[in-house]
Short mmCIF file of C-alpha atoms in Angstrom, two decimals:
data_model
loop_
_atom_site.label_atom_id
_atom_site.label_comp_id
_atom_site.label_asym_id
_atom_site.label_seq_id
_atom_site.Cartn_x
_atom_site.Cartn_y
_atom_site.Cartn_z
CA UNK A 26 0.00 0.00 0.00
CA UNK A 27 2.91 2.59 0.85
CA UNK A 28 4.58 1.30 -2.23
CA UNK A 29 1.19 2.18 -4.09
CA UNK A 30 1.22 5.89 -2.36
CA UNK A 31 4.70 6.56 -3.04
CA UNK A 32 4.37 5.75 -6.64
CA UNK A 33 1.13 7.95 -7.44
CA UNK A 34 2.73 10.94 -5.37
CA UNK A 35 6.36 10.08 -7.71
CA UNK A 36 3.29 10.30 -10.92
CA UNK A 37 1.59 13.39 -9.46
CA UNK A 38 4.87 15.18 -9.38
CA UNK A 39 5.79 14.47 -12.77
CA UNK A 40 2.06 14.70 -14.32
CA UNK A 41 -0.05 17.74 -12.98
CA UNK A 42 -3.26 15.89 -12.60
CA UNK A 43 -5.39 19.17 -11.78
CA UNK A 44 -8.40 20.46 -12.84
CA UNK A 45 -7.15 22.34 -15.02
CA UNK A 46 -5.15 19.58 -16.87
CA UNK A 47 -8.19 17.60 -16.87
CA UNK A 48 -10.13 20.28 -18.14
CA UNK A 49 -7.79 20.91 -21.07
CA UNK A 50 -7.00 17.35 -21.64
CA UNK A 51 -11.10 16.76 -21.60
CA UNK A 52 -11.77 19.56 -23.64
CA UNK A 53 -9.33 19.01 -26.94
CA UNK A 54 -9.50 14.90 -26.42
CA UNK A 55 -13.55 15.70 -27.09
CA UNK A 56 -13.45 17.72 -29.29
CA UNK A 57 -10.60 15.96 -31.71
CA UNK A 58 -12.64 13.02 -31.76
CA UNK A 59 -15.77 15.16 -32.38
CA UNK A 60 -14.55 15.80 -35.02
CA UNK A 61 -13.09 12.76 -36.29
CA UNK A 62 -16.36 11.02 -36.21
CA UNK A 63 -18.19 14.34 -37.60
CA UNK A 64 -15.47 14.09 -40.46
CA UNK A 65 -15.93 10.60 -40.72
CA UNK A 66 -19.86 10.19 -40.85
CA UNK A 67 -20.03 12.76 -43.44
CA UNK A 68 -17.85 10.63 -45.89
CA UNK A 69 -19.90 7.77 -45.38
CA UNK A 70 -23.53 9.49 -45.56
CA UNK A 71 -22.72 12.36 -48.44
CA UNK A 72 -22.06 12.48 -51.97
CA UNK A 73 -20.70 9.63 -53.87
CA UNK A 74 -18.21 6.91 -53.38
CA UNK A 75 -16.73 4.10 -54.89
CA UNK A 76 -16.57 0.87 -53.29
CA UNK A 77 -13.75 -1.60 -54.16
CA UNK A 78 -13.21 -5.39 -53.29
CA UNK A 79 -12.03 -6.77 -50.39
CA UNK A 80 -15.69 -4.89 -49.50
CA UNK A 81 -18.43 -7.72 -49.18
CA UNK A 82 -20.79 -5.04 -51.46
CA UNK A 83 -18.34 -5.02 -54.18
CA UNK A 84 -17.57 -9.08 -54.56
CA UNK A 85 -21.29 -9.38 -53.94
CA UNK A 86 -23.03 -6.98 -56.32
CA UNK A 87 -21.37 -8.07 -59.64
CA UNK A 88 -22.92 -11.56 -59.15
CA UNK A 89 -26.00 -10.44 -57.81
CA UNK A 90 -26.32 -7.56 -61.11
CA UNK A 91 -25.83 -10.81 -63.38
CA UNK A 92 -28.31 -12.72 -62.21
CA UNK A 93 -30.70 -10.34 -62.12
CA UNK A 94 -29.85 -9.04 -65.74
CA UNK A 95 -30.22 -12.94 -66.56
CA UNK A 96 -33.43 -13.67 -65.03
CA UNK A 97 -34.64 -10.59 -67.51
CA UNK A 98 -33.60 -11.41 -70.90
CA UNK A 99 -34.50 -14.77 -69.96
CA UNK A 100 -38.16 -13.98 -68.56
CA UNK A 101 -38.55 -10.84 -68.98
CA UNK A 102 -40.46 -8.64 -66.56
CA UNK A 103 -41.87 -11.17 -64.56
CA UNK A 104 -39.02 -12.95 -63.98
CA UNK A 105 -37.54 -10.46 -63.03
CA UNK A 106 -40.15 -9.59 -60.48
CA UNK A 107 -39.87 -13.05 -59.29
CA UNK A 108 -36.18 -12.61 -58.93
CA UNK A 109 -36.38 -9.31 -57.13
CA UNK A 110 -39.20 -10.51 -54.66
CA UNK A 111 -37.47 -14.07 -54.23
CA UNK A 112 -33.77 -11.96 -52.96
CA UNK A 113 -35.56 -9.69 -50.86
CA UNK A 114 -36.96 -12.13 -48.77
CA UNK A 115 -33.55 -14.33 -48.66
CA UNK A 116 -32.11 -13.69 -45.06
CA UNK A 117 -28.76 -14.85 -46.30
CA UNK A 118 -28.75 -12.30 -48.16
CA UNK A 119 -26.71 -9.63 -46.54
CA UNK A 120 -27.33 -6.66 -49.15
CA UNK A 121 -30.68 -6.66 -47.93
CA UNK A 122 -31.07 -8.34 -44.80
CA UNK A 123 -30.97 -4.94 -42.44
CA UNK A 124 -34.91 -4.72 -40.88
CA UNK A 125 -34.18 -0.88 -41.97
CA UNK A 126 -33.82 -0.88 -45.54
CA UNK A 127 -35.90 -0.09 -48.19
CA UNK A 128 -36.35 -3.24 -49.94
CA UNK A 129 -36.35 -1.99 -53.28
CA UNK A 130 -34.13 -3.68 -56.16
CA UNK A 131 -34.43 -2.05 -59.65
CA UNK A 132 -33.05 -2.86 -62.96
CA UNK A 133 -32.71 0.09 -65.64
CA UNK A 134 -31.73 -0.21 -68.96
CA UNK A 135 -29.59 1.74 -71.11
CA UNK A 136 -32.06 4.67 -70.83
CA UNK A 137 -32.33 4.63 -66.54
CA UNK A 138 -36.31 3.15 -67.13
CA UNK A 139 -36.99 0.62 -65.05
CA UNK A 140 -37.63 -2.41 -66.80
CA UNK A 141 -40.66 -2.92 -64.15
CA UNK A 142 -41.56 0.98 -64.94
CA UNK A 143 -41.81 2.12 -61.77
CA UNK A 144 -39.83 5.49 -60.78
CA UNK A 145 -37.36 6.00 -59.47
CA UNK A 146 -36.30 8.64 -57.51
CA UNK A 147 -33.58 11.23 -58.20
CA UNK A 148 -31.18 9.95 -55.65
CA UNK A 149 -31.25 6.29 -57.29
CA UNK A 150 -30.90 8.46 -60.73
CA UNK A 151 -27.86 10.09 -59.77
CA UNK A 152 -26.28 7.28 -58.37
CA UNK A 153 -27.16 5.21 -61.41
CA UNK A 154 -25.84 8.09 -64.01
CA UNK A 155 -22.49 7.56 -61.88
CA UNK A 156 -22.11 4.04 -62.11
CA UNK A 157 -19.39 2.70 -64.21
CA UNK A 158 -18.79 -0.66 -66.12
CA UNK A 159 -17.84 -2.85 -63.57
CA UNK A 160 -17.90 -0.27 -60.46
CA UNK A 161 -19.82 -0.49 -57.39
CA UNK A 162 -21.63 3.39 -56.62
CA UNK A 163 -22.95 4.38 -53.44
CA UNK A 164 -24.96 7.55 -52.32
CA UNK A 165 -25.23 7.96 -48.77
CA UNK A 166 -24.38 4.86 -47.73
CA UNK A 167 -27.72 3.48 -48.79
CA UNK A 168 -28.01 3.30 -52.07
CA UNK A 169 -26.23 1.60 -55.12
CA UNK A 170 -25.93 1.12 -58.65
CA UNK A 171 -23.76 -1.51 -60.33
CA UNK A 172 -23.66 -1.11 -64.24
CA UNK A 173 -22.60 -3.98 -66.61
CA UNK A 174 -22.99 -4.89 -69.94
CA UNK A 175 -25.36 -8.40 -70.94
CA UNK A 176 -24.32 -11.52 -72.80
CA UNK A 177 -26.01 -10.10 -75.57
CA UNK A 178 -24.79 -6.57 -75.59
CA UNK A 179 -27.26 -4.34 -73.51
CA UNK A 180 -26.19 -2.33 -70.59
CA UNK A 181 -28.31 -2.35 -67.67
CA UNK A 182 -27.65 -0.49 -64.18
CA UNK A 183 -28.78 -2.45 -61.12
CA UNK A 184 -30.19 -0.24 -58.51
CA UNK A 185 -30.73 -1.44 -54.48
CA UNK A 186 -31.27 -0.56 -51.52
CA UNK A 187 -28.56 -1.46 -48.93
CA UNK A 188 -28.40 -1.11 -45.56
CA UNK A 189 -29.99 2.13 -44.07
CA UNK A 190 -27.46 4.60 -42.55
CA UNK A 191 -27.67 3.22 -38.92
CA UNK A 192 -26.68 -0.11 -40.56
CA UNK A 193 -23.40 0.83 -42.42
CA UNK A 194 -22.13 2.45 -39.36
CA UNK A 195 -22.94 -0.41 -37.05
CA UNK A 196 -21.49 -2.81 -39.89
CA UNK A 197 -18.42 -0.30 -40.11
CA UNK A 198 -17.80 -0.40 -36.58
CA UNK A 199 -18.40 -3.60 -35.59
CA UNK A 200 -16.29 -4.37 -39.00
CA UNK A 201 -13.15 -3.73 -40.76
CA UNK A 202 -13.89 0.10 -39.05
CA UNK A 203 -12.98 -1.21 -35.78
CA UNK A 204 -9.53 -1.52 -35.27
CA UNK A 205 -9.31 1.79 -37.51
CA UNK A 206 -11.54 3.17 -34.09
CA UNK A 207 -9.60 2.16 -31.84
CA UNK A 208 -6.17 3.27 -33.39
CA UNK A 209 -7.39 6.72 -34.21
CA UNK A 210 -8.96 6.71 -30.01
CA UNK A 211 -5.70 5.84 -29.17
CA UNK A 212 -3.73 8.08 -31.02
CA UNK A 213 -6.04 11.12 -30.31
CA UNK A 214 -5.89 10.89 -26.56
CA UNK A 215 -2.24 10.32 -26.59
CA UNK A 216 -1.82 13.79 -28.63
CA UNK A 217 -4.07 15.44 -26.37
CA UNK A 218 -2.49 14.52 -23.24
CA UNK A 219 1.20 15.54 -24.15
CA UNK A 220 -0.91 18.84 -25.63
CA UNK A 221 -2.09 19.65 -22.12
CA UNK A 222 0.74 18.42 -20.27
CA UNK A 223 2.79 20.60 -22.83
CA UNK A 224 0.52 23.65 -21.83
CA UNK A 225 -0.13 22.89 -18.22
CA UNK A 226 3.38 21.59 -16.84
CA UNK A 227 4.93 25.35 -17.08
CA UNK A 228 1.38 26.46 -14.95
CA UNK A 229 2.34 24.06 -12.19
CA UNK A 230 6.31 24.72 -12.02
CA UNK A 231 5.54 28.27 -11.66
CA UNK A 232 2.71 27.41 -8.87
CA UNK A 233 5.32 25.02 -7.39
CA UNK A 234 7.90 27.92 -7.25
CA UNK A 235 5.44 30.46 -6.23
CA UNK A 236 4.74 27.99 -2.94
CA UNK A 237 8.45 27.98 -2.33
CA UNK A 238 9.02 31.53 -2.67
CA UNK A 239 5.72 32.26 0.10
CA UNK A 240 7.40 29.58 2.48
CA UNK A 241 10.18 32.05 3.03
CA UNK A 242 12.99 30.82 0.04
CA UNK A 243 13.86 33.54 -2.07
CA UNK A 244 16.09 31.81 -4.12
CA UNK A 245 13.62 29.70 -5.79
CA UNK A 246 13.00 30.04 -8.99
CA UNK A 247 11.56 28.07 -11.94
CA UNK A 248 13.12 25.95 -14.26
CA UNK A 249 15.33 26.82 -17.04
CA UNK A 250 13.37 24.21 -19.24
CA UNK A 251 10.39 26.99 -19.23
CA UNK A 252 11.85 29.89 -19.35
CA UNK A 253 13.48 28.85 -22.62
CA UNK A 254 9.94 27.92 -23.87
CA UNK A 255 9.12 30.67 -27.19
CA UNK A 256 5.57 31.31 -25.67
CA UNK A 257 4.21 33.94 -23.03
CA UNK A 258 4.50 31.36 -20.16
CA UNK A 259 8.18 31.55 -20.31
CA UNK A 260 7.64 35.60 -20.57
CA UNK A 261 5.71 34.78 -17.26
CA UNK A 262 8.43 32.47 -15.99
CA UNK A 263 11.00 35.21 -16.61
CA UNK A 264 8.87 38.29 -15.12
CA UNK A 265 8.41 36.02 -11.84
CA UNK A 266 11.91 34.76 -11.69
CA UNK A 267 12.98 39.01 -11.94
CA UNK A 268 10.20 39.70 -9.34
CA UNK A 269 11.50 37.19 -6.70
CA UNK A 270 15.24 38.45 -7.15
CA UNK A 271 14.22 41.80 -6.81
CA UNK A 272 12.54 41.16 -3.26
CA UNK A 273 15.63 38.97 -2.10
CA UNK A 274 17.80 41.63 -3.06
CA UNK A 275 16.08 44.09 -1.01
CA UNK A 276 15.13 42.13 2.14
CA UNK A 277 19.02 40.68 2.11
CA UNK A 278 19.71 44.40 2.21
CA UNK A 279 17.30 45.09 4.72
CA UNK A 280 18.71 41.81 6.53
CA UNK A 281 22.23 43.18 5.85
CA UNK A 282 21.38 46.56 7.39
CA UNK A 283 19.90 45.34 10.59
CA UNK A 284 22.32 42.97 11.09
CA UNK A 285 25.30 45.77 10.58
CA UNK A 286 23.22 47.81 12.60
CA UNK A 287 23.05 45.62 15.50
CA UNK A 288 27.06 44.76 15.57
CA UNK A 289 28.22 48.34 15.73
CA UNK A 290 25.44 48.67 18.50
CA UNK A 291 27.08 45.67 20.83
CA UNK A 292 30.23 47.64 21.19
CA UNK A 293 29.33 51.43 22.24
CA UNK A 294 26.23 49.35 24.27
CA UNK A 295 29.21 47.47 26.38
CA UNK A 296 31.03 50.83 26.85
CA UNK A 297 28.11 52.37 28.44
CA UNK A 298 27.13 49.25 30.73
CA UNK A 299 30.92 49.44 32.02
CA UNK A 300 30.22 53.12 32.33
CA UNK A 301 26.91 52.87 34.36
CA UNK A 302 29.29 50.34 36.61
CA UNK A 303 31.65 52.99 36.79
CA UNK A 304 29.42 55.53 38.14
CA UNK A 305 27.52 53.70 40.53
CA UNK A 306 30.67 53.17 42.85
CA UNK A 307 30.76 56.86 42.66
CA UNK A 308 27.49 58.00 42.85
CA UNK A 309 24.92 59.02 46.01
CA UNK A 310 21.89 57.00 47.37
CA UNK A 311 19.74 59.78 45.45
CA UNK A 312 20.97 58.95 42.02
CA UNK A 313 20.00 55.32 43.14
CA UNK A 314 16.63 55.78 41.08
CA UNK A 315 18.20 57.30 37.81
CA UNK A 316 21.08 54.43 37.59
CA UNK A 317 17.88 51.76 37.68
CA UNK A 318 16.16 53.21 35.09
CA UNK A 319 19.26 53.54 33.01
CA UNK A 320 20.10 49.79 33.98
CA UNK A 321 16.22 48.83 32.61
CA UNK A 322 16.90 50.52 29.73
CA UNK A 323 20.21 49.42 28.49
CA UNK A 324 19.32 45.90 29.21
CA UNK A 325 16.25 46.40 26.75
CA UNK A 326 18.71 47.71 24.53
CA UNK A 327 20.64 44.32 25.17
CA UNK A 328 17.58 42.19 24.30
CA UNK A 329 16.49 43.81 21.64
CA UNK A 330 20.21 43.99 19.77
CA UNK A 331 20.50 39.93 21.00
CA UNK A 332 17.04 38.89 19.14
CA UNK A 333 18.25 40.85 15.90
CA UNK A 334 21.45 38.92 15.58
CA UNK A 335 19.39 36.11 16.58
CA UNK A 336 16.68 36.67 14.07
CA UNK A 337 19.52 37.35 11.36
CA UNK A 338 21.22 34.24 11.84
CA UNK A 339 18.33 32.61 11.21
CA UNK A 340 17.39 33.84 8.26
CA UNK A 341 20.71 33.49 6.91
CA UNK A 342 20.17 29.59 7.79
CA UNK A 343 23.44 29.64 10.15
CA UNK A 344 22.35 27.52 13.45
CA UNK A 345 24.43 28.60 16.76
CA UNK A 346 25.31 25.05 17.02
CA UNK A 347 26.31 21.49 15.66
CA UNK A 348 23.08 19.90 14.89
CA UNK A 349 22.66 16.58 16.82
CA UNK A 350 20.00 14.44 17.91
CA UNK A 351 16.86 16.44 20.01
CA UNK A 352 15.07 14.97 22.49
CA UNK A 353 11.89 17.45 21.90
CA UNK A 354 9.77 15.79 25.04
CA UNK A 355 12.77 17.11 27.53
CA UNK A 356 13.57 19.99 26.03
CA UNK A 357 9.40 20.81 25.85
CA UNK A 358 9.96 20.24 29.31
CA UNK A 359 12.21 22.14 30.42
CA UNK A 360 10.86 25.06 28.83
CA UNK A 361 7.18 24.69 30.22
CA UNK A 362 9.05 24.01 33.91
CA UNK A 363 10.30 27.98 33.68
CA UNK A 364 7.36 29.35 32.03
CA UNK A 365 5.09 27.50 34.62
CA UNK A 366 7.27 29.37 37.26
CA UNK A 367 7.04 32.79 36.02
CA UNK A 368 3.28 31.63 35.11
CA UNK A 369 2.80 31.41 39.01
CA UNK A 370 4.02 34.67 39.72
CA UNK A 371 1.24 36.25 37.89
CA UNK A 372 -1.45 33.89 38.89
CA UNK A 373 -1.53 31.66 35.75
CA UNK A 374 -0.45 28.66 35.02
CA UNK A 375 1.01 26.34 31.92
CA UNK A 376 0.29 22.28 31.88
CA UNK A 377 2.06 19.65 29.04
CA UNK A 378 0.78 16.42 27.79
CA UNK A 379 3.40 14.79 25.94
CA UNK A 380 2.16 11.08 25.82
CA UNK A 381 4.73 9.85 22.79
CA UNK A 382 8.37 10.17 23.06
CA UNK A 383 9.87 11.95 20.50
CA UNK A 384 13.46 12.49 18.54
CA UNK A 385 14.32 14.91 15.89
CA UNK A 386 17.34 14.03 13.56
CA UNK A 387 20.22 16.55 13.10
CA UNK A 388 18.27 19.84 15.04
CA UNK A 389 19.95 22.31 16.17
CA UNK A 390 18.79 22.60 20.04
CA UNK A 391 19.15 25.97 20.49
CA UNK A 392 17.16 27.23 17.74
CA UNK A 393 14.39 24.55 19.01
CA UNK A 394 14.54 26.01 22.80
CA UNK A 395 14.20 30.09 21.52
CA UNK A 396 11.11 28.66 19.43
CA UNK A 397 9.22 26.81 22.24
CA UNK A 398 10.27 29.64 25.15
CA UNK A 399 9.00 32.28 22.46
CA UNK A 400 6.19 30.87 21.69
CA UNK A 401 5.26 29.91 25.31
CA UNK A 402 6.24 33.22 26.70
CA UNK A 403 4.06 34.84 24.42
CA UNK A 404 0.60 32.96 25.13
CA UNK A 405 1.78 33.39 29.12
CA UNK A 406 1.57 36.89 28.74
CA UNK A 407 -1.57 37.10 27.07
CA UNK A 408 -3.57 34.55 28.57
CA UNK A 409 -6.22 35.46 31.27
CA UNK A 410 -5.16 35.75 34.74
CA UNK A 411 -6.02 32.35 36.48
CA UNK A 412 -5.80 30.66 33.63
CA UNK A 413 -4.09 28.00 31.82
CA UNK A 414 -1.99 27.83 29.03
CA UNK A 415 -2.26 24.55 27.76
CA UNK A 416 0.09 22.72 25.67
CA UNK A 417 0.06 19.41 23.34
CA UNK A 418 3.73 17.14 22.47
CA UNK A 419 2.90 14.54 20.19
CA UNK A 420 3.03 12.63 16.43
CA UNK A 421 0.71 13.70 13.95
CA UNK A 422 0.97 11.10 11.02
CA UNK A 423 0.12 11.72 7.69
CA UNK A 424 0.52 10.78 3.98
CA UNK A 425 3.84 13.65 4.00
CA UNK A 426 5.39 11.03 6.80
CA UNK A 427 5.57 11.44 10.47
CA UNK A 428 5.72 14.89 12.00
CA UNK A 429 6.05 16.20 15.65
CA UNK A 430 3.27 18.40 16.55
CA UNK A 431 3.70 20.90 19.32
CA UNK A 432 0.12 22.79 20.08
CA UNK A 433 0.31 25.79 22.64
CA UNK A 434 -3.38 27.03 23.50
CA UNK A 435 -4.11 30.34 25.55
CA UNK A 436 -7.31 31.82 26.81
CA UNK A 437 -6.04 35.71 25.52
CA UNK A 438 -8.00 38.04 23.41
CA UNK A 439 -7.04 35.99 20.10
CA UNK A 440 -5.75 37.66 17.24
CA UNK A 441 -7.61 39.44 14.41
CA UNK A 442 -8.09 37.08 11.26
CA UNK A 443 -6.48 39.62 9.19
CA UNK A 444 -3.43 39.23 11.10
CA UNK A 445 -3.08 35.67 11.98
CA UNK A 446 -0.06 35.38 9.44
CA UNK A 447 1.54 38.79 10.26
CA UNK A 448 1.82 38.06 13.73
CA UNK A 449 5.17 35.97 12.33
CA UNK A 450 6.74 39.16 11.39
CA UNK A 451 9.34 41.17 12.90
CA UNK A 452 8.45 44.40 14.31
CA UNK A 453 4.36 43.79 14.28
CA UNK A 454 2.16 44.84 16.56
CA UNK A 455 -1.65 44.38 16.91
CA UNK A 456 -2.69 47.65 16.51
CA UNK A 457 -4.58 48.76 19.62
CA UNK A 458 -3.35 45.95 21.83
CA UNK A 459 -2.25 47.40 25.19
CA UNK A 460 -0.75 43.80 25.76
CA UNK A 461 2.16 44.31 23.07
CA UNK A 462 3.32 47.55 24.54
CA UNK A 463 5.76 45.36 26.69
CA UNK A 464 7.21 43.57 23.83
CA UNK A 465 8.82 44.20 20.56
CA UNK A 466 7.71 41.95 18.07
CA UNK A 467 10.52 39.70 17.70
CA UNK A 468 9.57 36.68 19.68
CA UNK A 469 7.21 34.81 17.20
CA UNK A 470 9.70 36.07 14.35
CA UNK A 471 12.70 34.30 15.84
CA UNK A 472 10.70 31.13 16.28
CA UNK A 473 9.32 30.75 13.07
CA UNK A 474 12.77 31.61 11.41
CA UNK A 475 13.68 28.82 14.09
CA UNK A 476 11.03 26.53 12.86
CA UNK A 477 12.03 27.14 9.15
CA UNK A 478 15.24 26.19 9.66
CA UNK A 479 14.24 23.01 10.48
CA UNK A 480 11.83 22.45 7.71
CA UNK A 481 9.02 22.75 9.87
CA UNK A 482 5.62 24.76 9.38
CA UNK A 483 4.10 27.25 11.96
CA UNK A 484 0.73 28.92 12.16
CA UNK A 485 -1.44 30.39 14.49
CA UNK A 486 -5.94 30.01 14.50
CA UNK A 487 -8.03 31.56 16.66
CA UNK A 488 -10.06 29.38 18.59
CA UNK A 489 -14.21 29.11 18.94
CA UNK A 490 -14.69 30.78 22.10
CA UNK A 491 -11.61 32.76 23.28
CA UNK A 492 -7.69 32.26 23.22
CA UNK A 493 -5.02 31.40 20.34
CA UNK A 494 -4.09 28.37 19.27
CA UNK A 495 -0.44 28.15 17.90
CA UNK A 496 0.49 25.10 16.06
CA UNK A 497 4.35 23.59 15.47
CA UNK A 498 4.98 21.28 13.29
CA UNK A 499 8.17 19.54 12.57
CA UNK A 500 9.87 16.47 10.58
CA UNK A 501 11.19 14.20 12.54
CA UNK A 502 13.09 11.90 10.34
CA UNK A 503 12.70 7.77 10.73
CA UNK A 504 13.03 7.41 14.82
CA UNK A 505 9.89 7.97 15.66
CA UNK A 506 7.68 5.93 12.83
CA UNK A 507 7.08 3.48 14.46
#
């Protein structure tokens, strides 16, 4: 069954079985054959055609036009009739042996009269006026005219009736005109689906890219085999591939900025806590009060310039040490133990259920701790007073493999839908929210450049009645599948 799944994800990739290829594909495979069979019914019911042996009509009607000429000049008209009436009502027959056709046989002479003088109508005139020595006519696929000359030197024209129109096609079909079917089936819905695979494929690389490019990598950017396509979805492949560079050259440079910005900052920022040192051994007890709030301040300063360089080596995928094997339950742990104690000093509280143990392959366990304490810290500080933040450690299995999920659920004021995704950013704010005064707006950044690092997804819902919920997920590798 795996071995199933993994081969029809390996046929998705390649093939973009979408609606939209399956509207394309649908659209030109119908209407090719359409048109085929439109093509092909109006050869067999319009104008004249000439029918040549190996056809059963064409071996047939020679014999059948000599007997009946014979049966004349032998009888004359009432032999004839005899003839006519006694081949009519011959089911072996297979000229005249549909239940649909007219059974009508006439024989003109050299002057199209019927020898039995009845008329004939101008379709069975036409077709006989076309009739050639020793050629089988047919108009419309139901009538024919076989002309030959007689022992004794007359022409004649034998007119019938074959099978109606229904007839031939069920007798083409089911007939020489069926392998013919199937070939041209075949070979029209193998032309349509490399037409809208040849149309669609470029649509999904680009989607594919696009995907990559909102998950936070930059440097995707579609392949070459599309951009060197001579149609306007390489022009499209090329105006994306310049739109994405564009926006990683200017966040690297905004990156690049902060980054510089927060180095030169570390130095002067030492000076002046060494400083503040400095003058405290020198100062009075009524400066006591100013020296605080300068100590506050610079160590905001601190934070603040430590989450940057944080936050930029994260983006810059550098981890701030060797990756090695994470026990996630412990270090979940550990992390709740603190936040549960600072929880307490504000009268609220944080529980864990972790019922599954859990080990990621080649983290980086540092990155993994700012996450959780970042994300944990945040839904402490705006959950209710006297209540609980509750969080979830366990596997969440499905057809992408095994993942670790890591659920963190507040009772707070939630989060406006609008902003559910921006809370991820650095620098945002809720706009209004007395509750973010305290902070800066780098917490939730950090973790989910964190999380990203590791491969991992993180998002944030509001729940039904009140609170956030903030989800982690992770890949976990083959230890824990189990």
């Amino acid at each position: 069954m795996l071995k199933l799944q993994s081969s029809l994800r390996k046929l998705k990739a390649k093939v973009p079985m979408y609606r939209l290829f399956l509207t394309i594909f649908l659209w030109f495979w119908s209407t090719a054959l359409g048109m085929l069979l439109l093509i092909w019914v109006g050869f067999l019911f319009t104008g004249l055609k000439e029918i040549t042996a190996p056809n059963m009509y064409a071996t047939v009607a020679p014999i059948l036009a000599a007997e009946a000429v014979h049966a004349y000049e032998s009888g004359g008209p009432q032999e004839f009739a005899r003839f006519s009436q006694s081949n009519m009502n011959n089911p072996e027959n297979h000229l005249l042996s549909d239940d649909h056709a007219e059974r009508r046989l006439y024989l003109l002479d050299g002057f199209y009269k019927d020898v039995l003088s009845r008329s004939v109508s101008d379709d069975g005139l036409r077709t006989a006026r076309a009739a050639k020595i020793g050629k089988l006519i047919v108009f419309r696929g139901h009538i024919a005219a076989y002309k030959l000359i007689s022992p004794a030197g007359h022409p004649y024209i034998l007119v019938l009736y074959i099978r109606s129109g229904l007839g031939e096609l069920k007798h083409f079909l089911l007939g020489h005109g069926l392998p013919f079917a199937i070939s041209m089936s075949l070979l029209v819905t193998i032309f349509c689906f490399l037409l809208a695979y040849h149309i669609v494929s470029p649509i999904n690389s680009i989607q594919t890219t696009a995907r990559k490019v909102a998950q936070g990598d930059l440097k995707a950017r579609v392949p070459a085999s599309v951009s060197k396509r001579y149609d306007e979805l390489a022009a499209l492949a090329k105006d994306f591939d310049s739109m994405v560079g564009r926006l990683d050259l200017l966040i690297q440079t905004q990156k690049n900025l902060l980054n510089s910005v927060s180095h030169e900052l570390r130095s002067p920022l030492t000076r002046i806590n060494l400083c503040l040192a400095l003058l405290k051994k020198s100062s009075s007890a009524d400066e006591e009060g100013t020296f605080q709030r300068l100590d506050r301040d610079v160590a905001r300063i601190d934070l603040l310039l430590e989450q940057l360089l944080t936050l930029s080596r994260l983006e810059s995928g550098l981890s701030s040490a060797q990756r090695q094997d994470v026990d996630l339950v412990q270090l979940v742990e550990e992390v709740v133990a603190d936040g549960n104690f600072e929880a307490h000093m504000v009268n609220k509280s944080v529980s864990l259920r972790a019922p599954d143990p859990i080990i990621l392959r080649h983290a980086d366990p540092h990155a993994l701790r700012s996450a959780c304490e970042n994300i944990i810290r945040n839904s402490i500080r705006f959950t209710k007073p006297g209540s609980e933040v509750q969080i979830v450690l366990g596997l969440d299995r499905d057809t992408s493999g095994v993942q670790a999920l890591l659920t963190v659920r507040d009772h707070g004021p939630g989060v406006p839908e609008e902003s559910l995704q921006a809370i991820f950013e650095p620098f945002f704010r809720i706009p209004g929210d007395a509750n973010s005064i305290g902070g800066n707006g780098l917490g939730l950044a950090i973790a989910f450049e964190a999380v990203r690092l590791h491969g991992g997804t993180l998002h944030a819902v509001n729940l039904h009645t009140t609170g956030l919920e903030v989800k982690l997920q992770l890949p976990i590798g083959d230890g824990n599948a189990e």
